[in-house]
Amino acid sequence: MPTIAILGSGAVGALLGAALARGGADPVLVTREETAALLARAGLRVDSPLLGDHHVRVRVAARLDDEADALVVAVKAPHLPAALQRIRAEPGVVVPLLNGTEHMAALRARFGDRVVAGVVRVQAHRDGPAHVVHRSPMLSVAVAAPGAPALTDALRAAGVEVATGAPEADVLWGKLTRLAGLALATTAADAPLGDVRADAEAVAREVAAIAAAEGAAVGAEAVVAELRALPDAASSSLRADVGAGRADHELDAIGGAVLRAGARHGLPMPRTAALVAQVETRAVAR
Ligand SMILES: NC(=O)C1=CN([C@@H]2O[C@H](COP(=O)(O)OP(=O)(O)OC[C@H]3O[C@@H](n4cnc5c(N)ncnc54)[C@H](OP(=O)(O)O)[C@@H]3O)[C@@H](O)[C@H]2O)C=CC1
Ligand SMILES: CC(C)(CO)C(=O)C(=O)O
């Protein structure tokens, strides 16, 4: 059985850890000391329309000292440098599931070409450190070429939908193009998608142009059609984080990364820039 470590025991890390544990794998969640102690004592409560509502025990540690076949990285971007200090071993493959693109360089500086891009599609949040709430049955992971079979075989066995083999740019920019409009428009207005569809679609078109410049096969109209198919009530974790006054929101990893890439390619990003500025104002005011 491959050894899988997950850095971060939040919404994504805990949900995948719970799925893997229930699927018969023996993952270890690497997380902060206090959280590790609590999870070791109390285990993890999961409310999930996909996995069922259950209580599960998952191994936890505050550091990864032992070899692992795969390391999943599931912390928010602002915590990445500090969280990486906990990884003292050299995992066989490292698959980050962060939103954004710029974490790839930081991870490659540490782990070299063992880093394989990944993204997760899920709507989940934590209700305290030992309780994860999965809000819809969607849970899918995409891992770019050359893949990470030690991880993806175990995820499939645990019932998680997995796609593999697409080029890295398609995986990262495909997710960011789908996310940026939804995240920036809902957060800038502090409103659900139904109230801000025009902004979300305008940003998606601007980001799709960057994705194309980055060599990703991401069709603007396909993304806009997906946005149109989302319910009016759809929202984003960026909106939830900024609304809750969390300092570790991912505006820079999402909007900042998009604007920097736009500047690199000389592409105008007027709607994205305006929404990023509005979110910054909201975040500072809290
Ligand atoms: N939630 C979602 O629905 C989705 C999230 N994502 C992406 O997944 C990534 C993770 O998000 P999410 O799981 O929601 O985030 P959460 O805030 O729920 O969880 C983050 C986890 O990181 C841990 N952490 C923070 N600092 C450190 C540190 N120094 N050392 C070890 N662990 C640390 C936190 O620990 P502690 O428990 O102690 O606070 C927490 O367990 C983000 O990039 C997000 O954009 C992508 C798609 C959907
Ligand atoms: C849009 C969503 C829920 C898709 O996974 C997401 O990634 C986020 O809000 O951060």
mmCIF file of C-alpha atoms and ligand atoms in Angstrom:
data_model
loop_
_atom_site.group_PDB
_atom_site.id
_atom_site.type_symbol
_atom_site.label_atom_id
_atom_site.label_comp_id
_atom_site.label_asym_id
_atom_site.label_seq_id
_atom_site.Cartn_x
_atom_site.Cartn_y
_atom_site.Cartn_z
ATOM 1 C CA MET A 1 0.000 0.000 0.000
ATOM 2 C CA PRO A 2 1.531 3.368 -0.957
ATOM 3 C CA THR A 3 2.140 5.878 1.807
ATOM 4 C CA ILE A 4 0.276 9.127 1.228
ATOM 5 C CA ALA A 5 0.884 12.267 3.256
ATOM 6 C CA ILE A 6 -1.365 15.329 3.073
ATOM 7 C CA LEU A 7 -0.039 18.729 4.140
ATOM 8 C CA GLY A 8 -2.981 20.635 5.641
ATOM 9 C CA SER A 9 -6.013 19.184 7.405
ATOM 10 C CA GLY A 10 -8.526 21.794 6.293
ATOM 11 C CA ALA A 11 -11.517 21.402 4.005
ATOM 12 C CA VAL A 12 -9.583 19.798 1.136
ATOM 13 C CA GLY A 13 -6.928 17.929 3.132
ATOM 14 C CA ALA A 14 -9.332 16.499 5.699
ATOM 15 C CA LEU A 15 -11.932 15.490 3.113
ATOM 16 C CA LEU A 16 -9.381 13.676 0.958
ATOM 17 C CA GLY A 17 -7.767 12.175 4.064
ATOM 18 C CA ALA A 18 -11.141 10.892 5.229
ATOM 19 C CA ALA A 19 -11.948 9.487 1.774
ATOM 20 C CA LEU A 20 -8.576 7.708 1.582
ATOM 21 C CA ALA A 21 -8.876 6.327 5.115
ATOM 22 C CA ARG A 22 -12.362 5.003 4.406
ATOM 23 C CA GLY A 23 -11.078 3.557 1.125
ATOM 24 C CA GLY A 24 -8.552 1.421 3.004
ATOM 25 C CA ALA A 25 -5.434 3.575 2.565
ATOM 26 C CA ASP A 26 -3.553 4.818 5.623
ATOM 27 C CA PRO A 27 -2.895 8.518 4.893
ATOM 28 C CA VAL A 28 -1.217 10.871 7.333
ATOM 29 C CA LEU A 29 -2.379 14.463 7.737
ATOM 30 C CA VAL A 30 0.520 16.824 8.442
ATOM 31 C CA THR A 31 -0.807 19.872 10.206
ATOM 32 C CA ARG A 32 -0.137 22.377 12.986
ATOM 33 C CA GLU A 33 0.700 20.953 16.435
ATOM 34 C CA GLU A 34 -2.525 22.111 18.084
ATOM 35 C CA THR A 35 -4.691 20.786 15.276
ATOM 36 C CA ALA A 36 -2.756 17.510 15.138
ATOM 37 C CA ALA A 37 -3.270 17.023 18.887
ATOM 38 C CA LEU A 38 -6.997 17.717 18.588
ATOM 39 C CA LEU A 39 -7.447 15.374 15.620
ATOM 40 C CA ALA A 40 -5.456 12.646 17.356
ATOM 41 C CA ARG A 41 -7.813 12.961 20.344
ATOM 42 C CA ALA A 42 -11.144 13.533 18.669
ATOM 43 C CA GLY A 43 -10.813 12.132 15.152
ATOM 44 C CA LEU A 44 -12.539 13.855 12.289
ATOM 45 C CA ARG A 45 -16.218 14.454 11.666
ATOM 46 C CA VAL A 46 -17.228 14.547 8.023
ATOM 47 C CA ASP A 47 -20.581 15.659 6.607
ATOM 48 C CA SER A 48 -20.617 14.678 2.967
ATOM 49 C CA PRO A 49 -23.327 13.866 0.447
ATOM 50 C CA LEU A 50 -20.711 11.773 -1.377
ATOM 51 C CA LEU A 51 -18.951 9.932 1.458
ATOM 52 C CA GLY A 52 -21.831 9.998 3.927
ATOM 53 C CA ASP A 53 -21.899 11.684 7.330
ATOM 54 C CA HIS A 54 -19.370 9.870 9.468
ATOM 55 C CA HIS A 55 -16.619 10.009 12.038
ATOM 56 C CA VAL A 56 -13.204 8.739 11.042
ATOM 57 C CA ARG A 57 -9.754 8.397 12.556
ATOM 58 C CA VAL A 58 -6.877 9.479 10.333
ATOM 59 C CA ARG A 59 -3.207 9.415 11.320
ATOM 60 C CA VAL A 60 -1.871 12.882 12.082
ATOM 61 C CA ALA A 61 1.566 14.387 12.574
ATOM 62 C CA ALA A 62 3.038 17.853 13.006
ATOM 63 C CA ARG A 63 6.002 16.907 10.770
ATOM 64 C CA LEU A 64 6.694 14.450 8.002
ATOM 65 C CA ASP A 65 9.964 12.741 8.863
ATOM 66 C CA ASP A 66 9.380 9.419 7.109
ATOM 67 C CA GLU A 67 9.431 8.645 3.430
ATOM 68 C CA ALA A 68 6.105 8.915 1.604
ATOM 69 C CA ASP A 69 5.229 7.774 -1.891
ATOM 70 C CA ALA A 70 3.100 10.876 -2.458
ATOM 71 C CA LEU A 71 2.602 14.218 -0.743
ATOM 72 C CA VAL A 72 -0.590 16.175 -1.403
ATOM 73 C CA VAL A 73 -0.282 19.872 -0.573
ATOM 74 C CA ALA A 74 -3.570 21.358 0.650
ATOM 75 C CA VAL A 75 -2.828 24.559 2.551
ATOM 76 C CA LYS A 76 -3.839 28.039 1.459
ATOM 77 C CA ALA A 77 -1.222 29.950 -0.514
ATOM 78 C CA PRO A 78 -0.201 32.392 2.255
ATOM 79 C CA HIS A 79 0.651 29.443 4.548
ATOM 80 C CA LEU A 80 2.708 27.494 2.041
ATOM 81 C CA PRO A 81 6.223 28.650 3.060
ATOM 82 C CA ALA A 82 5.648 27.947 6.769
ATOM 83 C CA ALA A 83 3.822 24.670 6.134
ATOM 84 C CA LEU A 84 6.640 23.344 3.946
ATOM 85 C CA GLN A 85 9.017 23.574 6.925
ATOM 86 C CA ARG A 86 7.160 20.569 8.283
ATOM 87 C CA ILE A 87 8.223 18.338 5.411
ATOM 88 C CA ARG A 88 11.565 16.842 6.404
ATOM 89 C CA ALA A 89 11.344 13.792 4.120
ATOM 90 C CA GLU A 90 11.641 13.576 0.341
ATOM 91 C CA PRO A 91 8.300 12.328 -1.033
ATOM 92 C CA GLY A 92 8.295 10.363 -4.284
ATOM 93 C CA VAL A 93 5.854 12.784 -5.890
ATOM 94 C CA VAL A 94 4.335 16.072 -4.709
ATOM 95 C CA VAL A 95 0.867 17.063 -5.920
ATOM 96 C CA PRO A 96 -0.356 20.529 -4.880
ATOM 97 C CA LEU A 97 -4.109 21.144 -5.012
ATOM 98 C CA LEU A 98 -3.955 24.883 -4.340
ATOM 99 C CA ASN A 99 -5.914 27.265 -6.507
ATOM 100 C CA GLY A 100 -3.654 29.513 -8.579
ATOM 101 C CA THR A 101 -0.426 28.872 -10.461
ATOM 102 C CA GLU A 102 2.439 30.549 -8.644
ATOM 103 C CA HIS A 103 2.801 27.932 -5.891
ATOM 104 C CA MET A 104 4.323 25.644 -8.531
ATOM 105 C CA ALA A 105 7.583 27.638 -8.591
ATOM 106 C CA ALA A 106 7.888 27.620 -4.796
ATOM 107 C CA LEU A 107 7.310 23.876 -4.665
ATOM 108 C CA ARG A 108 9.719 23.153 -7.518
ATOM 109 C CA ALA A 109 12.391 25.189 -5.717
ATOM 110 C CA ARG A 110 12.024 22.708 -2.840
ATOM 111 C CA PHE A 111 11.160 19.397 -4.541
ATOM 112 C CA GLY A 112 12.365 19.838 -8.155
ATOM 113 C CA ASP A 113 10.708 17.821 -10.891
ATOM 114 C CA ARG A 114 8.891 15.579 -8.432
ATOM 115 C CA VAL A 115 6.157 18.233 -8.359
ATOM 116 C CA VAL A 116 3.184 17.351 -10.570
ATOM 117 C CA ALA A 117 0.400 19.923 -10.963
ATOM 118 C CA GLY A 118 -3.025 19.075 -9.625
ATOM 119 C CA VAL A 119 -6.338 20.767 -8.934
ATOM 120 C CA VAL A 120 -9.415 19.808 -6.978
ATOM 121 C CA ARG A 121 -13.044 20.648 -7.678
ATOM 122 C CA VAL A 122 -15.030 20.552 -4.505
ATOM 123 C CA GLN A 123 -17.156 22.822 -2.361
ATOM 124 C CA ALA A 124 -16.187 22.264 1.228
ATOM 125 C CA HIS A 125 -15.384 24.226 4.357
ATOM 126 C CA ARG A 126 -14.358 23.553 7.901
ATOM 127 C CA ASP A 127 -16.598 24.043 10.866
ATOM 128 C CA GLY A 128 -13.813 23.964 13.447
ATOM 129 C CA PRO A 129 -10.551 22.041 13.141
ATOM 130 C CA ALA A 130 -12.108 18.564 13.475
ATOM 131 C CA HIS A 131 -15.230 18.941 11.337
ATOM 132 C CA VAL A 132 -15.378 19.210 7.554
ATOM 133 C CA VAL A 133 -18.546 20.038 5.674
ATOM 134 C CA HIS A 134 -18.711 18.948 2.050
ATOM 135 C CA ARG A 135 -21.556 20.899 0.485
ATOM 136 C CA SER A 136 -22.253 19.093 -2.797
ATOM 137 C CA PRO A 137 -21.478 15.583 -4.069
ATOM 138 C CA MET A 138 -18.825 16.961 -6.445
ATOM 139 C CA LEU A 139 -15.292 15.839 -5.554
ATOM 140 C CA SER A 140 -12.851 15.487 -8.406
ATOM 141 C CA VAL A 141 -9.110 15.744 -8.710
ATOM 142 C CA ALA A 142 -7.140 16.349 -11.908
ATOM 143 C CA VAL A 143 -3.443 15.516 -11.988
ATOM 144 C CA ALA A 144 -1.360 16.714 -14.938
ATOM 145 C CA ALA A 145 1.094 14.641 -16.953
ATOM 146 C CA PRO A 146 3.284 12.750 -16.116
ATOM 147 C CA GLY A 147 0.812 11.752 -13.392
ATOM 148 C CA ALA A 148 1.164 10.402 -9.867
ATOM 149 C CA PRO A 149 -0.187 6.825 -9.825
ATOM 150 C CA ALA A 150 0.704 6.282 -6.150
ATOM 151 C CA LEU A 151 -1.864 8.951 -5.342
ATOM 152 C CA THR A 152 -4.418 8.683 -8.136
ATOM 153 C CA ASP A 153 -4.866 4.887 -7.827
ATOM 154 C CA ALA A 154 -5.601 5.317 -4.119
ATOM 155 C CA LEU A 155 -8.004 8.203 -4.749
ATOM 156 C CA ARG A 156 -9.907 6.202 -7.363
ATOM 157 C CA ALA A 157 -10.101 3.247 -4.977
ATOM 158 C CA ALA A 158 -11.562 5.664 -2.411
ATOM 159 C CA GLY A 159 -14.330 6.759 -4.786
ATOM 160 C CA VAL A 160 -12.848 10.111 -5.791
ATOM 161 C CA GLU A 161 -13.222 11.015 -9.462
ATOM 162 C CA VAL A 162 -9.753 11.453 -10.968
ATOM 163 C CA ALA A 163 -8.580 12.749 -14.351
ATOM 164 C CA THR A 164 -4.943 12.378 -15.389
ATOM 165 C CA GLY A 165 -2.629 13.093 -18.262
ATOM 166 C CA ALA A 166 -3.548 16.629 -19.411
ATOM 167 C CA PRO A 167 -0.723 19.149 -19.866
ATOM 168 C CA GLU A 168 0.126 21.217 -16.785
ATOM 169 C CA ALA A 169 -1.003 24.507 -18.355
ATOM 170 C CA ASP A 170 -4.427 23.030 -19.190
ATOM 171 C CA VAL A 171 -4.896 21.756 -15.642
ATOM 172 C CA LEU A 172 -3.821 24.929 -13.802
ATOM 173 C CA TRP A 173 -5.212 27.532 -16.192
ATOM 174 C CA GLY A 174 -8.355 25.508 -16.831
ATOM 175 C CA LYS A 175 -9.153 25.713 -13.106
ATOM 176 C CA LEU A 176 -8.068 29.342 -12.727
ATOM 177 C CA THR A 177 -10.150 30.445 -15.718
ATOM 178 C CA ARG A 178 -13.194 28.698 -14.233
ATOM 179 C CA LEU A 179 -12.529 30.078 -10.758
ATOM 180 C CA ALA A 180 -11.295 33.665 -11.197
ATOM 181 C CA GLY A 181 -14.527 35.214 -12.481
ATOM 182 C CA LEU A 182 -16.672 33.437 -9.913
ATOM 183 C CA ALA A 183 -14.300 34.255 -7.043
ATOM 184 C CA LEU A 184 -13.575 37.906 -7.891
ATOM 185 C CA ALA A 185 -17.112 38.898 -8.880
ATOM 186 C CA THR A 186 -18.824 37.283 -5.884
ATOM 187 C CA THR A 187 -16.214 38.645 -3.450
ATOM 188 C CA ALA A 188 -16.078 42.192 -4.824
ATOM 189 C CA ALA A 189 -19.862 42.566 -4.492
ATOM 190 C CA ASP A 190 -20.238 40.202 -1.517
ATOM 191 C CA ALA A 191 -23.069 38.655 -3.483
ATOM 192 C CA PRO A 192 -23.857 35.299 -5.057
ATOM 193 C CA LEU A 193 -23.166 34.572 -8.714
ATOM 194 C CA GLY A 194 -26.748 35.305 -9.753
ATOM 195 C CA ASP A 195 -26.195 39.001 -8.919
ATOM 196 C CA VAL A 196 -22.829 39.360 -10.663
ATOM 197 C CA ARG A 197 -22.899 37.154 -13.734
ATOM 198 C CA ALA A 198 -21.812 39.877 -16.179
ATOM 199 C CA ASP A 199 -18.659 40.596 -14.151
ATOM 200 C CA ALA A 200 -17.860 36.897 -13.691
ATOM 201 C CA GLU A 201 -18.176 36.264 -17.432
ATOM 202 C CA ALA A 202 -16.073 39.311 -18.347
ATOM 203 C CA VAL A 203 -13.268 38.142 -16.043
ATOM 204 C CA ALA A 204 -13.497 34.581 -17.375
ATOM 205 C CA ARG A 205 -12.980 35.926 -20.915
ATOM 206 C CA GLU A 206 -9.963 38.006 -19.834
ATOM 207 C CA VAL A 207 -8.402 35.055 -18.016
ATOM 208 C CA ALA A 208 -9.085 32.703 -20.939
ATOM 209 C CA ALA A 209 -6.992 35.021 -23.126
ATOM 210 C CA ILE A 210 -4.096 34.667 -20.674
ATOM 211 C CA ALA A 211 -4.608 30.925 -20.510
ATOM 212 C CA ALA A 212 -4.261 30.796 -24.292
ATOM 213 C CA ALA A 213 -1.105 32.914 -24.109
ATOM 214 C CA GLU A 214 0.232 30.430 -21.524
ATOM 215 C CA GLY A 215 -0.369 27.618 -24.029
ATOM 216 C CA ALA A 216 -3.412 26.155 -22.299
ATOM 217 C CA ALA A 217 -6.291 24.676 -24.269
ATOM 218 C CA VAL A 218 -9.069 26.546 -22.472
ATOM 219 C CA GLY A 219 -12.002 27.808 -24.517
ATOM 220 C CA ALA A 220 -13.490 31.084 -23.273
ATOM 221 C CA GLU A 221 -16.960 30.271 -24.529
ATOM 222 C CA ALA A 222 -16.936 26.815 -22.921
ATOM 223 C CA VAL A 223 -16.017 28.377 -19.565
ATOM 224 C CA VAL A 224 -18.694 31.049 -19.933
ATOM 225 C CA ALA A 225 -21.234 28.323 -20.733
ATOM 226 C CA GLU A 226 -20.185 26.470 -17.549
ATOM 227 C CA LEU A 227 -20.599 29.670 -15.517
ATOM 228 C CA ARG A 228 -24.073 30.143 -17.016
ATOM 229 C CA ALA A 229 -24.994 26.619 -15.948
ATOM 230 C CA LEU A 230 -24.094 27.326 -12.296
ATOM 231 C CA PRO A 231 -26.983 28.171 -9.983
ATOM 232 C CA ASP A 232 -27.652 31.771 -8.964
ATOM 233 C CA ALA A 233 -26.676 30.866 -5.398
ATOM 234 C CA ALA A 234 -23.150 29.730 -6.392
ATOM 235 C CA SER A 235 -20.358 31.474 -4.489
ATOM 236 C CA SER A 236 -16.652 31.069 -3.712
ATOM 237 C CA SER A 237 -14.297 30.352 -0.838
ATOM 238 C CA LEU A 238 -12.639 33.711 -1.507
ATOM 239 C CA ARG A 239 -15.942 35.428 -0.705
ATOM 240 C CA ALA A 240 -16.348 33.343 2.435
ATOM 241 C CA ASP A 241 -12.783 34.061 3.589
ATOM 242 C CA VAL A 242 -12.885 37.810 2.931
ATOM 243 C CA GLY A 243 -16.365 38.043 4.469
ATOM 244 C CA ALA A 244 -15.123 36.272 7.593
ATOM 245 C CA GLY A 245 -12.217 38.714 7.859
ATOM 246 C CA ARG A 246 -9.619 35.955 7.383
ATOM 247 C CA ALA A 247 -6.165 37.328 6.658
ATOM 248 C CA ASP A 248 -5.167 34.157 4.803
ATOM 249 C CA HIS A 249 -7.566 34.663 1.882
ATOM 250 C CA GLU A 250 -6.193 33.899 -1.581
ATOM 251 C CA LEU A 251 -6.834 37.147 -3.461
ATOM 252 C CA ASP A 252 -3.177 37.422 -4.416
ATOM 253 C CA ALA A 253 -2.913 33.766 -5.472
ATOM 254 C CA ILE A 254 -5.993 34.135 -7.689
ATOM 255 C CA GLY A 255 -6.423 37.759 -8.819
ATOM 256 C CA GLY A 256 -2.803 38.827 -8.270
ATOM 257 C CA ALA A 257 -1.462 35.860 -10.246
ATOM 258 C CA VAL A 258 -3.859 36.572 -13.111
ATOM 259 C CA LEU A 259 -2.863 40.261 -13.285
ATOM 260 C CA ARG A 260 0.855 39.418 -13.179
ATOM 261 C CA ALA A 261 0.424 36.897 -16.001
ATOM 262 C CA GLY A 262 -1.613 39.444 -17.993
ATOM 263 C CA ALA A 263 1.185 42.007 -17.579
ATOM 264 C CA ARG A 264 3.777 39.416 -18.701
ATOM 265 C CA HIS A 265 1.847 38.821 -21.887
ATOM 266 C CA GLY A 266 0.884 42.470 -22.431
ATOM 267 C CA LEU A 267 -2.818 41.595 -22.254
ATOM 268 C CA PRO A 268 -5.297 44.182 -20.949
ATOM 269 C CA MET A 269 -7.303 42.995 -17.929
ATOM 270 C CA PRO A 270 -9.584 45.957 -17.101
ATOM 271 C CA ARG A 271 -12.460 44.076 -15.444
ATOM 272 C CA THR A 272 -10.150 41.774 -13.506
ATOM 273 C CA ALA A 273 -8.057 44.721 -12.272
ATOM 274 C CA ALA A 274 -11.175 46.623 -11.176
ATOM 275 C CA LEU A 275 -12.563 43.661 -9.231
ATOM 276 C CA VAL A 276 -9.197 42.884 -7.609
ATOM 277 C CA ALA A 277 -9.054 46.517 -6.430
ATOM 278 C CA GLN A 278 -12.591 46.264 -4.994
ATOM 279 C CA VAL A 279 -11.761 43.061 -3.142
ATOM 280 C CA GLU A 280 -8.587 44.648 -1.754
ATOM 281 C CA THR A 281 -10.651 47.553 -0.452
ATOM 282 C CA ARG A 282 -13.142 45.171 1.176
ATOM 283 C CA ALA A 283 -10.396 43.046 2.702
ATOM 284 C CA VAL A 284 -8.571 46.070 4.154
ATOM 285 C CA ALA A 285 -11.783 47.568 5.535
ATOM 286 C CA ARG A 286 -12.502 44.460 7.628
HETATM 287 N N1 LIG B 1 -12.390 24.479 0.181
HETATM 288 C C1 LIG B 1 -12.710 24.315 -1.089
HETATM 289 O O1 LIG B 1 -13.881 24.063 -1.415
HETATM 290 C C2 LIG B 1 -11.657 24.387 -2.140
HETATM 291 C C3 LIG B 1 -10.345 24.728 -1.859
HETATM 292 N N2 LIG B 1 -9.396 24.740 -2.861
HETATM 293 C C4 LIG B 1 -8.011 25.118 -2.596
HETATM 294 O O2 LIG B 1 -7.408 24.179 -1.723
HETATM 295 C C5 LIG B 1 -6.421 24.825 -0.921
HETATM 296 C C6 LIG B 1 -6.706 24.495 0.547
HETATM 297 O O3 LIG B 1 -7.953 25.105 0.877
HETATM 298 P P1 LIG B 1 -8.857 24.659 2.102
HETATM 299 O O4 LIG B 1 -8.660 23.223 2.400
HETATM 300 O O5 LIG B 1 -10.211 25.166 1.822
HETATM 301 O O6 LIG B 1 -8.209 25.535 3.274
HETATM 302 P P2 LIG B 1 -8.510 25.464 4.856
HETATM 303 O O7 LIG B 1 -8.277 26.827 5.375
HETATM 304 O O8 LIG B 1 -9.797 24.784 5.114
HETATM 305 O O9 LIG B 1 -7.360 24.497 5.383
HETATM 306 C C7 LIG B 1 -6.027 24.844 5.350
HETATM 307 C C8 LIG B 1 -5.254 23.910 6.244
HETATM 308 O O10 LIG B 1 -3.894 24.330 6.211
HETATM 309 C C9 LIG B 1 -3.410 24.228 7.523
HETATM 310 N N3 LIG B 1 -2.234 25.055 7.752
HETATM 311 C C10 LIG B 1 -2.150 26.407 7.761
HETATM 312 N N4 LIG B 1 -0.894 26.771 8.077
HETATM 313 C C11 LIG B 1 -0.191 25.641 8.255
HETATM 314 C C12 LIG B 1 1.152 25.366 8.620
HETATM 315 N N5 LIG B 1 2.031 26.341 8.826
HETATM 316 N N6 LIG B 1 1.526 24.077 8.758
HETATM 317 C C13 LIG B 1 0.640 23.075 8.534
HETATM 318 N N7 LIG B 1 -0.636 23.269 8.191
HETATM 319 C C14 LIG B 1 -1.042 24.542 8.061
HETATM 320 C C15 LIG B 1 -4.563 24.669 8.383
HETATM 321 O O11 LIG B 1 -4.263 24.288 9.717
HETATM 322 P P3 LIG B 1 -5.219 24.575 10.980
HETATM 323 O O12 LIG B 1 -6.203 23.434 10.925
HETATM 324 O O13 LIG B 1 -4.308 24.479 12.128
HETATM 325 O O14 LIG B 1 -5.848 25.899 10.741
HETATM 326 C C16 LIG B 1 -5.675 23.902 7.712
HETATM 327 O O15 LIG B 1 -5.695 22.583 8.174
HETATM 328 C C17 LIG B 1 -6.524 26.325 -1.240
HETATM 329 O O16 LIG B 1 -5.534 26.705 -2.172
HETATM 330 C C18 LIG B 1 -7.920 26.454 -1.861
HETATM 331 O O17 LIG B 1 -8.008 27.532 -2.789
HETATM 332 C C19 LIG B 1 -9.705 24.375 -4.145
HETATM 333 C C20 LIG B 1 -10.990 24.016 -4.464
HETATM 334 C C21 LIG B 1 -12.068 24.079 -3.531
HETATM 335 C C1 LIG B 2 -15.273 27.319 -7.184
HETATM 336 C C2 LIG B 2 -14.713 26.263 -6.274
HETATM 337 C C3 LIG B 2 -15.693 25.938 -5.174
HETATM 338 C C4 LIG B 2 -14.529 24.995 -7.157
HETATM 339 O O1 LIG B 2 -13.795 24.000 -6.601
HETATM 340 C C5 LIG B 2 -13.406 26.737 -5.704
HETATM 341 O O2 LIG B 2 -12.355 26.281 -6.085
HETATM 342 C C6 LIG B 2 -13.357 27.823 -4.709
HETATM 343 O O3 LIG B 2 -14.356 28.476 -4.412
HETATM 344 O O4 LIG B 2 -12.243 28.074 -4.201
#
